[in-house]
Coordinates of C-alpha atoms in Angstrom, one line a residue:
X88 CA -9.2 -24.7 4.8
X89 CA -6.5 -24.8 7.4
X90 CA -8.2 -23.7 10.6
X91 CA -10.9 -26.2 11.1
X92 CA -9.3 -27.8 14.1
X93 CA -7.3 -25.1 15.7
X94 CA -6.4 -25.1 19.3
X95 CA -8.9 -22.4 20.1
X96 CA -11.7 -24.6 18.8
X97 CA -10.9 -27.2 21.4
X98 CA -9.0 -29.8 19.5
X99 CA -5.4 -30.9 20.0
X100 CA -2.7 -28.4 19.1
X101 CA 1.0 -28.9 18.8
X102 CA 1.8 -25.9 21.0
X103 CA -1.0 -25.0 23.5
X104 CA -1.7 -21.3 24.0
X105 CA -0.6 -19.7 27.3
X106 CA -3.8 -18.6 29.1
X107 CA -2.1 -15.6 30.8
X108 CA -0.1 -14.0 28.1
X109 CA -1.5 -15.0 24.8
X110 CA 1.9 -16.2 23.8
X111 CA 2.3 -19.9 23.0
X112 CA 5.3 -22.1 23.7
X113 CA 7.6 -21.9 20.7
X114 CA 10.8 -23.3 19.2
X115 CA 11.7 -20.3 17.1
X116 CA 11.1 -16.6 16.8
X117 CA 11.0 -14.3 13.8
X118 CA 12.8 -11.0 14.3
X119 CA 12.2 -8.1 11.9
X120 CA 14.6 -5.1 11.7
X121 CA 14.0 -1.4 11.1
X122 CA 14.7 -0.2 7.6
X123 CA 17.9 1.7 8.5
X124 CA 19.3 -0.9 10.9
X125 CA 22.6 -2.5 10.2
X126 CA 21.0 -5.9 10.6
X127 CA 19.1 -5.5 7.3
X128 CA 22.3 -6.1 5.4
X129 CA 24.8 -7.6 7.9
X130 CA 24.6 -11.2 8.9
X131 CA 27.3 -10.4 11.5
X132 CA 25.2 -7.8 13.1
X133 CA 22.2 -10.2 13.3
X134 CA 24.4 -12.9 15.0
X135 CA 25.8 -10.4 17.4
X136 CA 22.4 -9.2 18.5
X137 CA 21.2 -12.8 19.0
X138 CA 24.3 -13.7 20.9
X139 CA 23.9 -10.7 23.2
X140 CA 20.3 -11.7 23.9
X141 CA 21.4 -15.3 24.6
X142 CA 23.9 -14.0 27.1
X143 CA 21.4 -11.8 29.0
X144 CA 18.7 -14.4 29.1
X145 CA 20.7 -17.6 29.6
X146 CA 18.8 -19.2 26.8
X147 CA 20.4 -21.3 24.0
X148 CA 19.7 -19.1 20.9
X149 CA 21.1 -19.5 17.4
X150 CA 20.6 -17.8 14.1
X151 CA 18.9 -20.2 11.7
X152 CA 18.4 -18.2 8.5
X153 CA 17.4 -15.0 6.8
X154 CA 13.8 -15.1 5.5
X155 CA 12.8 -13.7 2.2
X156 CA 11.3 -10.6 3.8
X157 CA 14.6 -9.8 5.4
X158 CA 13.7 -10.9 8.9
X159 CA 15.8 -13.4 10.9
X160 CA 14.7 -16.8 12.1
X161 CA 16.0 -17.4 15.6
X162 CA 16.1 -21.0 17.0
X163 CA 15.3 -21.3 20.7
X164 CA 17.0 -24.7 21.0
X165 CA 13.8 -26.7 21.2
X166 CA 10.2 -25.9 22.3
X167 CA 10.4 -23.4 25.2
X168 CA 7.6 -22.6 27.7
X169 CA 5.7 -19.4 27.2
X170 CA 7.5 -17.5 30.0
X171 CA 10.9 -18.2 28.5
X172 CA 9.7 -17.3 25.0
X173 CA 8.4 -13.9 26.4
X174 CA 11.7 -13.3 28.2
X175 CA 13.7 -13.8 25.0
X176 CA 11.2 -11.7 23.0
X177 CA 11.5 -8.8 25.4
X178 CA 15.3 -9.0 25.4
X179 CA 15.5 -9.0 21.6
X180 CA 12.9 -6.2 21.4
X181 CA 15.0 -4.1 23.7
X182 CA 17.4 -3.6 20.7
X183 CA 16.5 -0.2 19.2
X184 CA 17.1 -1.7 15.7
X185 CA 14.4 -4.4 16.1
X186 CA 11.0 -3.6 14.6
X187 CA 9.2 -6.7 15.9
X188 CA 9.7 -10.1 17.5
X189 CA 7.0 -12.8 17.2
X190 CA 6.9 -16.6 17.7
X191 CA 7.2 -18.6 14.5
X192 CA 3.6 -19.7 14.6
X193 CA 2.6 -23.2 13.4
X194 CA -0.2 -24.3 11.0
X195 CA -1.3 -27.8 11.6
X196 CA -1.9 -29.8 8.4
X197 CA -4.9 -31.5 10.1
X198 CA -6.7 -28.2 9.9
X199 CA -7.2 -28.5 6.1
X200 CA -9.8 -31.2 6.8
X201 CA -13.1 -30.6 5.0
X202 CA -16.0 -29.4 7.2
X203 CA -17.8 -32.1 9.2
X204 CA -20.6 -34.3 7.8
X205 CA -19.1 -34.3 4.3
X206 CA -20.5 -37.1 2.2
X207 CA -17.5 -38.9 0.7
X208 CA -17.9 -39.5 -3.0
X209 CA -15.2 -40.4 -5.5
X210 CA -15.7 -40.4 -9.3
X211 CA -13.5 -42.6 -11.4
X212 CA -11.3 -41.1 -14.2
X213 CA -12.6 -43.1 -17.1
X214 CA -12.6 -40.5 -19.9
X215 CA -16.2 -39.4 -19.2
X216 CA -17.0 -35.7 -19.5
X217 CA -18.0 -34.6 -16.0
X218 CA -18.5 -30.9 -16.6
X219 CA -22.3 -31.3 -16.3
X220 CA -21.6 -32.1 -12.6
X221 CA -19.8 -28.7 -12.1
X222 CA -22.9 -26.7 -11.1
X223 CA -20.6 -24.2 -9.4
X224 CA -19.4 -23.0 -12.8
X225 CA -22.7 -22.7 -14.7
X226 CA -26.0 -22.9 -12.7
X227 CA -27.8 -19.6 -13.1
X228 CA -28.9 -19.2 -9.5
X229 CA -25.7 -19.8 -7.5
X230 CA -23.0 -20.5 -10.1
X231 CA -20.1 -18.3 -11.2
X232 CA -21.3 -17.8 -14.8
X233 CA -18.0 -19.2 -16.1
X234 CA -19.0 -20.5 -19.5
X235 CA -19.8 -17.0 -20.8
X236 CA -16.5 -15.7 -19.3
X237 CA -14.6 -18.4 -21.2
X238 CA -15.9 -16.9 -24.5
X239 CA -13.7 -13.9 -23.7
X240 CA -10.8 -15.3 -21.8
X241 CA -9.4 -18.7 -20.8
X242 CA -6.5 -17.6 -18.6
X243 CA -3.8 -18.1 -21.2
X244 CA -0.5 -16.5 -20.2
X245 CA -1.2 -16.3 -16.5
X246 CA 0.4 -18.4 -13.7
X247 CA -1.4 -19.1 -10.5
X248 CA 0.7 -20.4 -7.5
X249 CA -1.1 -22.9 -5.3
X250 CA 0.4 -22.9 -1.8
X251 CA -0.8 -26.2 -0.4
X252 CA 0.1 -29.9 -0.1
X253 CA 1.7 -30.2 -3.5
X254 CA 0.0 -31.8 -6.5
X255 CA -0.4 -35.5 -7.4
X256 CA -0.1 -36.4 -11.1
X257 CA -3.4 -36.1 -12.9
X258 CA -4.2 -36.0 -16.7
X259 CA -6.6 -33.1 -16.2
X260 CA -3.7 -31.1 -14.7
X261 CA -0.5 -32.3 -16.4
X262 CA -0.6 -29.9 -19.4
X263 CA -1.0 -26.8 -17.1
X264 CA 1.7 -27.5 -14.5
X265 CA 4.9 -25.4 -14.3
X266 CA 7.8 -26.2 -12.0
X267 CA 7.1 -25.2 -8.4
X268 CA 9.0 -25.8 -5.1
X269 CA 8.8 -27.7 -1.9
X270 CA 9.3 -25.2 1.0
X271 CA 8.8 -27.6 3.9
X272 CA 12.0 -27.3 5.9
X273 CA 11.2 -29.8 8.7
X274 CA 12.1 -33.3 7.7
X275 CA 13.4 -34.9 10.9
X276 CA 13.4 -34.6 14.6
X277 CA 14.7 -31.5 16.2
X278 CA 16.7 -31.2 19.5
X279 CA 13.6 -32.0 21.5
X280 CA 12.3 -34.8 19.2
X281 CA 9.3 -32.8 17.9
X282 CA 8.1 -33.1 14.3
X283 CA 9.8 -36.3 13.2
X284 CA 9.0 -35.8 9.5
X285 CA 6.6 -33.1 8.5
X286 CA 7.8 -33.2 4.9
X287 CA 6.8 -36.9 4.6
X288 CA 9.3 -37.3 1.7
X289 CA 12.5 -37.8 3.7
X290 CA 14.1 -34.5 2.8
X291 CA 13.8 -30.8 3.3
X292 CA 13.4 -28.0 0.8
X293 CA 13.8 -29.0 -2.9
X294 CA 12.4 -28.6 -6.4
X295 CA 10.0 -31.6 -6.1
X296 CA 6.6 -30.1 -5.3
X297 CA 4.6 -33.3 -6.0
X298 CA 2.4 -34.5 -3.2
X299 CA 3.7 -37.7 -1.5
X300 CA 0.6 -37.8 0.7
X301 CA 0.0 -35.8 3.9
X302 CA -1.0 -38.9 6.0
X303 CA 0.8 -39.4 9.3
X304 CA 2.0 -42.7 10.7
X305 CA 1.7 -43.4 14.3
X306 CA 4.3 -41.5 16.3
X307 CA 5.4 -39.4 13.3
X308 CA 4.1 -36.1 14.6
X309 CA 4.1 -34.6 18.1
X310 CA 1.9 -36.6 20.5
X311 CA -0.6 -33.9 21.2
X312 CA -1.2 -32.9 17.6
X313 CA -4.3 -34.0 15.7
X314 CA -3.3 -36.0 12.5
X315 CA -4.9 -38.0 9.8
X316 CA -4.0 -41.6 8.8
X317 CA -5.2 -40.8 5.2
X318 CA -4.0 -38.3 2.7
X319 CA -6.2 -35.3 1.8
X320 CA -4.9 -34.6 -1.8
X321 CA -6.0 -31.1 -0.9
X322 CA -3.6 -29.3 -3.3
X323 CA -4.6 -31.5 -6.2
X324 CA -8.3 -30.6 -5.6
X325 CA -7.6 -26.9 -5.4
X326 CA -5.4 -26.9 -8.5
X327 CA -8.2 -28.5 -10.6
X328 CA -10.6 -25.8 -9.6
X329 CA -8.2 -23.2 -10.7
X330 CA -7.0 -24.6 -14.0
X331 CA -8.3 -28.1 -14.9
X332 CA -7.5 -28.7 -18.6
X333 CA -10.4 -28.4 -21.1
X334 CA -9.6 -31.7 -22.8
X335 CA -13.1 -33.1 -23.4
X336 CA -13.0 -35.4 -20.4
X337 CA -13.1 -35.1 -16.6
X338 CA -13.6 -31.6 -15.2
X339 CA -12.6 -28.1 -16.4
X340 CA -11.1 -25.3 -14.3
X341 CA -12.3 -21.8 -14.1
X342 CA -9.2 -20.8 -16.1
X343 CA -8.5 -23.9 -18.2
X344 CA -5.5 -22.3 -20.1
X345 CA -3.8 -20.8 -17.1
X346 CA -0.7 -22.4 -15.6
X347 CA -0.6 -23.8 -12.0
X348 CA 2.6 -23.5 -10.0
X349 CA 2.5 -26.0 -7.2
X350 CA 4.2 -24.8 -4.0
X351 CA 4.3 -27.3 -1.2
X352 CA 3.9 -25.8 2.3
X353 CA 1.7 -28.4 4.1
X354 CA 3.1 -31.8 5.1
X355 CA 2.0 -34.4 7.6
X356 CA 2.3 -32.5 10.8
X357 CA 2.8 -28.8 11.3
X358 CA 4.2 -26.1 9.1
X359 CA 5.9 -23.0 10.6
X360 CA 4.9 -19.5 9.3
X361 CA 8.5 -19.0 8.3
X362 CA 8.1 -21.6 5.5
X363 CA 4.9 -20.1 4.3
X364 CA 6.4 -16.6 4.4
X365 CA 9.3 -17.8 2.2
X366 CA 6.8 -19.5 -0.2
X367 CA 4.8 -16.3 -0.7
X368 CA 8.1 -14.4 -1.3
X369 CA 9.3 -16.9 -3.9
X370 CA 6.0 -17.4 -5.6
X371 CA 5.8 -13.6 -6.3
X372 CA 9.3 -13.4 -7.7
X373 CA 11.2 -12.5 -4.6
X374 CA 14.5 -14.0 -3.6
X375 CA 14.9 -16.6 -0.8
X376 CA 18.3 -17.7 0.5
X377 CA 19.3 -21.1 -0.6
X378 CA 16.4 -21.4 -3.2
X379 CA 16.9 -20.8 -7.0
X380 CA 15.0 -17.8 -8.2
X381 CA 11.5 -18.5 -9.6
X382 CA 11.6 -18.5 -13.4
X383 CA 7.8 -18.2 -13.6
X384 CA 6.6 -15.7 -10.9
X385 CA 2.9 -16.0 -10.2
X386 CA 0.5 -13.2 -11.0
X387 CA -2.0 -14.9 -8.6
X388 CA -1.3 -16.7 -5.4
X389 CA -4.0 -19.0 -3.9
X390 CA -3.9 -19.8 -0.2
X391 CA -6.6 -22.2 0.9
X392 CA -5.0 -22.4 4.3
X393 CA -4.7 -20.6 7.6
X394 CA -5.2 -20.9 11.4
X395 CA -7.3 -19.2 14.1
X396 CA -4.7 -16.5 15.0
X397 CA -3.9 -12.9 14.2
X398 CA -2.1 -11.9 11.1
X399 CA 1.5 -11.4 12.3
X400 CA 3.8 -8.5 11.2
X401 CA 6.2 -10.9 9.2
X402 CA 3.2 -12.5 7.4
X403 CA 1.8 -9.1 6.6
X404 CA 5.2 -8.0 5.3
X405 CA 5.4 -11.0 3.0
X406 CA 2.0 -10.3 1.6
X407 CA 2.7 -6.6 1.2
X408 CA 5.9 -7.2 -0.7
X409 CA 4.2 -9.8 -2.9
X410 CA 1.5 -7.3 -3.8
X411 CA 4.1 -4.7 -4.5
X412 CA 5.6 -7.1 -7.0
X413 CA 2.2 -7.4 -8.7
X414 CA 0.8 -10.7 -7.3
X415 CA -2.8 -10.9 -6.3
X416 CA -3.3 -13.0 -3.2
X417 CA -6.5 -14.9 -2.7
X418 CA -7.3 -16.4 0.7
X419 CA -10.0 -18.7 2.0
X420 CA -12.1 -17.2 4.8
X421 CA -12.1 -20.4 6.9
X422 CA -14.6 -23.1 7.9
X423 CA -15.6 -22.3 11.5
X424 CA -19.0 -20.9 10.7
X425 CA -20.9 -23.9 12.1
X426 CA -19.4 -23.8 15.6
X427 CA -21.6 -23.0 18.6
X428 CA -19.9 -19.6 18.5
X429 CA -19.4 -19.1 14.7
X430 CA -16.2 -17.4 13.8
X431 CA -15.7 -14.1 12.0
X432 CA -13.0 -14.5 9.3
X433 CA -11.2 -11.6 11.0
X434 CA -10.0 -14.1 13.6
X435 CA -8.0 -16.1 11.0
X436 CA -4.5 -15.2 10.3
X437 CA -4.2 -15.0 6.5
X438 CA -7.9 -14.1 6.0
X439 CA -7.5 -11.1 8.3
X440 CA -4.3 -9.8 6.7
X441 CA -4.4 -6.7 4.7
X442 CA -4.0 -6.7 0.9
X443 CA -5.6 -10.1 0.2
X444 CA -8.9 -11.0 -1.3
X445 CA -10.7 -13.0 1.4
X446 CA -13.3 -15.4 0.0
X447 CA -16.4 -16.9 1.8
X448 CA -18.3 -19.9 0.5
X449 CA -22.0 -20.2 -0.6
X450 CA -23.9 -23.4 -1.2
X451 CA -26.0 -24.6 -4.2
X452 CA -29.0 -22.7 -3.0
X453 CA -27.0 -19.5 -2.9
X454 CA -27.0 -19.2 0.9
X455 CA -23.8 -18.7 2.9
X456 CA -22.5 -22.2 3.4
X457 CA -23.2 -23.5 6.9
X458 CA -19.5 -23.9 7.6
X459 CA -18.2 -20.7 6.1
X460 CA -16.6 -17.9 8.1
X461 CA -18.0 -14.4 7.5
X462 CA -17.6 -10.8 8.5
X463 CA -16.2 -7.4 7.5
X464 CA -12.9 -8.8 6.2
X465 CA -14.6 -11.0 3.6
X466 CA -14.3 -9.4 0.2
X467 CA -16.3 -11.7 -2.0
X468 CA -18.2 -15.0 -2.0
X469 CA -18.0 -18.0 -4.4
X470 CA -19.5 -21.5 -4.4
X471 CA -18.0 -23.8 -1.8
X472 CA -20.8 -26.4 -1.9
X473 CA -22.4 -28.5 0.8
X474 CA -22.0 -32.3 0.6
X475 CA -23.8 -32.9 4.0
X476 CA -27.0 -34.9 4.4
X477 CA -25.9 -37.5 1.8
X478 CA -25.7 -35.2 -1.2
X479 CA -22.2 -35.2 -2.5
X480 CA -23.4 -33.9 -5.9
X481 CA -23.9 -30.5 -4.1
X482 CA -20.2 -30.2 -3.5
X483 CA -17.4 -29.0 -5.8
X484 CA -16.1 -31.7 -8.1
X485 CA -12.4 -31.5 -8.9
X486 CA -9.2 -33.5 -9.5
X487 CA -8.2 -36.0 -6.8
X488 CA -6.2 -39.2 -6.2
X489 CA -7.5 -42.7 -5.1
X490 CA -4.6 -43.4 -2.8
X491 CA -5.4 -43.7 0.9
X492 CA -1.9 -42.7 1.9
X493 CA 0.6 -42.5 -1.0
X494 CA -0.4 -41.6 -4.6
X495 CA -2.3 -44.2 -6.6
X496 CA -4.7 -43.8 -9.5
X497 CA -6.1 -40.5 -10.4
X498 CA -9.8 -39.8 -9.9
X499 CA -12.2 -37.0 -9.0
X500 CA -13.9 -36.1 -5.8
X501 CA -16.7 -33.9 -4.5
X502 CA -15.6 -31.7 -1.6
X503 CA -16.9 -28.6 0.2
X504 CA -15.2 -25.7 1.9
X505 CA -13.9 -22.2 1.6
X506 CA -10.8 -24.0 0.3
X507 CA -12.9 -24.7 -2.8
X508 CA -14.3 -21.1 -3.1
X509 CA -10.9 -19.4 -3.0
X510 CA -9.4 -21.1 -6.1
X511 CA -12.5 -20.1 -8.1
X512 CA -11.7 -16.5 -7.4
X513 CA -8.0 -17.2 -8.2
X514 CA -9.1 -18.6 -11.5
X515 CA -11.3 -15.6 -12.1
X516 CA -8.3 -13.3 -11.5
X517 CA -6.4 -15.3 -14.1
X518 CA -9.1 -14.8 -16.6
X519 CA -9.0 -11.0 -16.0
X520 CA -5.2 -10.8 -16.2
X521 CA -5.2 -12.8 -19.5
X522 CA -7.4 -10.0 -20.9
X523 CA -5.5 -7.2 -19.3
X524 CA -2.0 -8.1 -18.0
X525 CA -1.5 -4.6 -16.6
X526 CA -4.3 -4.9 -13.9
X527 CA -3.0 -4.3 -10.4
X528 CA -4.1 -6.4 -7.4
X529 CA -6.2 -3.5 -6.2
X530 CA -7.9 -3.2 -9.6
X531 CA -8.6 -6.9 -9.8
X532 CA -10.3 -6.8 -6.4
X533 CA -12.3 -3.7 -7.3
X534 CA -13.5 -5.2 -10.5
X535 CA -14.6 -8.5 -8.9
X536 CA -16.5 -6.7 -6.2
X537 CA -18.0 -4.1 -8.6
X538 CA -19.4 -6.8 -10.9
X539 CA -20.6 -9.2 -8.2
X540 CA -24.3 -9.9 -8.0
X541 CA -26.3 -10.0 -4.7
X542 CA -26.1 -13.3 -2.7
X543 CA -29.0 -15.3 -4.1
X544 CA -29.9 -16.7 -0.7
X545 CA -29.1 -15.5 2.9
X546 CA -26.0 -14.1 4.5
X547 CA -26.8 -11.7 7.2
X548 CA -23.3 -12.0 8.8
X549 CA -21.3 -10.5 6.0
X550 CA -20.3 -12.2 2.7
X551 CA -18.5 -9.3 1.1
X552 CA -19.7 -7.6 -2.1
X553 CA -21.8 -10.6 -3.1
X554 CA -21.5 -13.6 -5.3
X555 CA -18.8 -13.3 -7.9
X556 CA -19.9 -13.2 -11.5
X557 CA -17.1 -14.3 -13.9
X558 CA -18.7 -13.3 -17.1
X559 CA -19.7 -9.8 -16.0
X560 CA -16.3 -9.2 -14.5
X561 CA -14.2 -10.4 -17.4
X562 CA -16.4 -8.5 -19.9
X563 CA -16.0 -5.3 -17.8
X564 CA -12.2 -5.7 -17.8
X565 CA -12.2 -6.4 -21.5
X566 CA -14.1 -3.2 -22.1
X567 CA -11.7 -1.2 -19.9
X568 CA -14.4 -0.6 -17.3
X569 CA -12.1 -1.7 -14.4
X570 CA -10.8 1.3 -12.4
X571 CA -8.0 1.5 -9.9
X572 CA -8.8 1.9 -6.2
X573 CA -6.0 3.7 -4.4
X574 CA -7.6 2.9 -1.0
X575 CA -8.6 -0.6 -1.8
X576 CA -7.7 -3.2 0.9
X577 CA -5.6 -4.9 -1.8
X578 CA -3.5 -1.8 -2.3
X579 CA -0.1 -1.9 -0.5
X580 CA -0.4 0.4 2.5
X581 CA 1.4 3.7 2.5
X582 CA 4.3 3.4 4.9
X583 CA 5.3 6.7 6.4
X584 CA 7.5 5.3 9.1
X585 CA 11.2 5.3 8.6
X586 CA 11.4 2.4 11.0
X587 CA 9.3 0.0 8.8
X588 CA 11.0 -3.4 8.3
X589 CA 12.2 -4.0 4.8
X590 CA 13.4 -6.8 2.6
X591 CA 16.6 -6.7 0.6
X592 CA 14.7 -7.3 -2.7
X593 CA 11.6 -5.3 -2.1
X594 CA 11.0 -1.9 -3.7
X595 CA 11.1 1.1 -1.3
X596 CA 7.8 2.0 0.2
X597 CA 6.2 5.1 -1.2
X598 CA 6.5 8.1 1.1
X599 CA 3.5 10.2 2.1
X600 CA 3.9 13.9 2.3
X601 CA 2.7 15.7 5.4
X602 CA 0.4 18.7 5.0
X603 CA 0.2 21.2 7.7
X604 CA -3.1 22.5 6.7
X605 CA -4.9 19.2 6.5
X606 CA -5.3 19.2 2.8
X607 CA -4.5 16.0 0.8
X608 CA -3.0 13.6 3.3
X609 CA -4.7 15.2 6.4
X610 CA -3.1 16.2 9.7
X611 CA -1.7 14.6 12.8
X612 CA -0.1 15.7 16.0
X613 CA 3.6 14.7 15.5
X614 CA 4.9 13.8 18.9
X615 CA 8.6 13.4 18.4
X616 CA 8.8 13.8 14.6
X617 CA 6.7 10.8 13.6
X618 CA 4.7 11.5 10.5
X619 CA 1.1 10.6 11.3
X620 CA -0.5 12.4 8.4
X621 CA -0.5 9.3 6.1
X622 CA -3.2 7.7 8.4
X623 CA -6.0 9.9 7.2
X624 CA -7.3 7.2 4.9
X625 CA -7.2 4.5 7.6
X626 CA -4.2 2.5 6.2
X627 CA -0.8 3.2 7.5
X628 CA 2.0 1.9 9.7
X629 CA 3.6 4.4 12.1
X630 CA 5.6 4.7 15.3
X631 CA 3.7 6.4 18.2
X632 CA 4.2 7.4 21.8
X633 CA 2.1 8.7 24.6
X634 CA 0.2 11.9 23.7
X635 CA 0.2 11.3 20.0
X636 CA -3.1 12.0 18.2
X637 CA -3.9 10.4 14.8
X638 CA -6.7 12.0 12.9
X639 CA -8.7 9.8 10.5
X640 CA -11.4 10.5 7.9
X641 CA -14.2 8.7 9.9
X642 CA -14.9 6.2 7.1
X643 CA -14.1 3.3 9.5
X644 CA -16.2 4.8 12.3
X645 CA -13.2 6.5 14.0
X646 CA -12.3 10.2 13.5
X647 CA -9.5 10.4 16.0
X648 CA -7.2 8.0 17.8
X649 CA -5.5 9.3 20.9
X650 CA -2.5 7.4 22.2
X651 CA -3.0 7.4 26.0
X652 CA 0.1 5.4 27.1
X653 CA 2.9 3.1 25.9
X654 CA 4.5 0.9 28.5
X655 CA 5.1 -2.7 29.6
X656 CA 4.6 -4.1 26.1
X657 CA 1.1 -2.5 26.0
X658 CA -0.5 0.3 24.1
X659 CA -3.6 2.1 25.5
X660 CA -5.6 4.3 23.3
X661 CA -9.0 6.1 23.0
X662 CA -10.9 6.2 19.8
X663 CA -13.4 9.0 19.2
X664 CA -16.1 9.4 16.6
X665 CA -18.6 12.2 15.9
X666 CA -16.4 15.1 17.0
X667 CA -15.7 13.3 20.3
X668 CA -19.3 12.6 21.1
X669 CA -18.6 8.9 21.2
X670 CA -15.5 7.5 22.7
X671 CA -14.1 4.0 23.5
X672 CA -10.9 3.1 25.2
X673 CA -8.9 -0.1 24.8
X674 CA -5.5 -1.5 25.6
X675 CA -3.6 -4.1 23.5
X676 CA -0.4 -6.0 24.1
X677 CA 2.1 -6.6 21.4
X678 CA 1.8 -8.3 19.0
X679 CA -2.0 -8.2 18.8
X680 CA -5.1 -6.6 17.3
X681 CA -7.9 -4.5 18.6
X682 CA -11.0 -3.6 16.6
X683 CA -12.9 -0.3 17.0
X684 CA -15.9 -0.2 14.7
X685 CA -14.4 -1.0 11.3
X686 CA -10.9 0.2 12.2
X687 CA -8.3 -2.5 13.0
X688 CA -5.5 -1.4 15.3
X689 CA -2.5 -3.8 15.1
X690 CA 0.1 -3.3 17.7
X691 CA 3.2 -4.7 16.0
X692 CA 5.8 -4.0 18.7
X693 CA 6.4 -2.0 21.8
X694 CA 9.9 -0.7 22.8
X695 CA 10.1 1.4 26.0
X696 CA 7.8 4.3 25.4
X697 CA 7.2 3.8 21.7
X698 CA 5.0 1.5 19.8
X699 CA 4.8 0.5 16.1
X700 CA 1.2 0.2 15.0
X701 CA -0.7 -0.5 11.8
X702 CA -4.1 0.9 11.1
X703 CA -6.4 -0.7 8.5
X704 CA -10.1 -0.8 7.7

C-alpha cells in the first residue's frame, strides 16, 4: 500500500511539506476549469491564461498537456519553493473561469513496501497445487468464503484494471491478461535534474505494461527520496489475488475467470497524480490525449496505492467520472495502523476520496491487522494477513517473481497488507458483475456491506461493515437481493453547481431541483443564486459566499452549516446540530478538508469572496 513511508511519517520525501502553508514545493500544477469556461474546449484559451499568469508572477510557466478529466497540467519550470508555488496558484485562481488549482502531488513508489517485520518467504513454481495455503479464501473463521462463491460465479466476462507497478509474466496469470498501458510519463531528467528515470524502462507512456522491476539504482531518483534496491513485484502479487488462473497448480484468484488489465502507474521513484488521474480515466473507458482508446474498459479498478494526503479535487473528479462510466473503484485503506499515532484511513488520499470502496485488512485470527488503517471512511474489511513473528504462512500467498531487480523466474510469495485485502474485494466485485452485469458501483458496495459478517476478532477503531463474505454476497446478487443505494458513498454525488469542472468526455452531471417548501431535496438560503438544496443528503458540491446557510438532514451529525466568511483563500464556517444546541466553528484553507462529526467539508477553491466546497459523509 503506497503510504507506508510518507513524509508525514518521518521518512524521506521527494518534496518536503511547507510547515507554514501546507503547500509543498512542486514542479507542476493541475488547473481545473468551470463547466462553462472557454478553457474547457479551447487550448488557446488555456495557453493564454497560463501566459497571463506567467507575466504577472514572473515565473516560467508552460502548458504541458490536457488531462483526461479536462484539467490542464501546468509546468513550473522545475521544482519551485512553496512560496512561489502559492504565488502562481493564487494568480491562476484569480481567473474567474478557474474552478481549482492544486499542486501535482507525488506518490513515492517506496511507499508500497510491505508493513515492517514481514517474514520473507518465497515458494517455487514447480507445478504444485498451493491452494491449501490460501487460508484467506476458505478458512471458516477469517476467510472470505470464496469456494462456495465459485459454485455460482467465477468472474467470467469481467475486466479488473490493476493500477500498480505492471505485471511480470507468470503462468498463473498469462491466460487472464488483457492489454493494458504504461502511464508513467517521467523517463528522464527534467530541467532541474529531478527524477532521472521513474519509468525504469527508458521511455515514457506506451502500450507495454509489463513490470521491468521498480528497483532504483544509486543516483537514479532524487537524493532525498527513499528508494529500494530490490523490486517489489507488487502489481504481480495483487493481480494474482484478483484473478489467478484455476489451472490445477499454484494459486487461484478470487475471480479465476476474470480478466486483469495491467496499468502501470508506479515506477522506481515518484509518480505524479496527473499520471494516476489519466490512468483512472483510461481504465474506465474515458479518453486521454495521446493515448489510444481502451478497447476493454474495466468494470472494476483496483488501487492498492496512495499517500498520506487529502483527496484532491482533480483526483476526486477522475474517480467521479469513472464511477459515472460504471467502474467500481476499490482502494486499500493504508498500512499506518501500527505507528505510535495510528492513522485513520481518512488521512490517505485515495482512501478518503468519495465514491470508492475503501478496504481495511484483518489477520488470520480475524482481528484488525496490526498495520491496517481504520476509521469511518473504511467500507469493508478483508484478509490482509500477518507474516510477522516468523510466520509467513499467515500472510497472503500470490504470484510473484524471483528476480531481485529485473524479472527472472516466476514464483509465489507470502505478503501482508491492505494492498492484499483490496484486490480480494475487487475479485468479489468481479464475481458479482459476472452474475449481474447491470449492477452499479453503488449497488455493488451496498451488497458487499449488507452481506458481510461481523469481524471475528477485534476492531474497535472502525473496520467498515465487517468481514466480506463472498458466497453470501454472490448468492444474494444471483437471487436479485441487491438493492440500489442512491445515497451510497459509491454513488456519484449530485452536482448542483453550474461551476463544477467537467471533462470533454464525461456525461453531464445530474441536476438537482430546488424545493421552496423543503420537500424532496430540502431547503437552503440561496445567497446570490447558488442552489444549496442538493446538500440535504450530505453529498454535494456548491459555490458559497459569506452568509450562506446549508441545511442538512442531520445524519452526519450536522443539521446546518453556516458560512461565516470567505477571504484570503480561507473559508470559516459554523456547524450546528440539535436545533443549534451544539455548535462548532472551524476555518479551512483551500485546498483542504475539515471534519465535523461524520461530515467532511472539502474546500476545493477560494476566489475573492466565493468558495467552492464539497460536502460528504
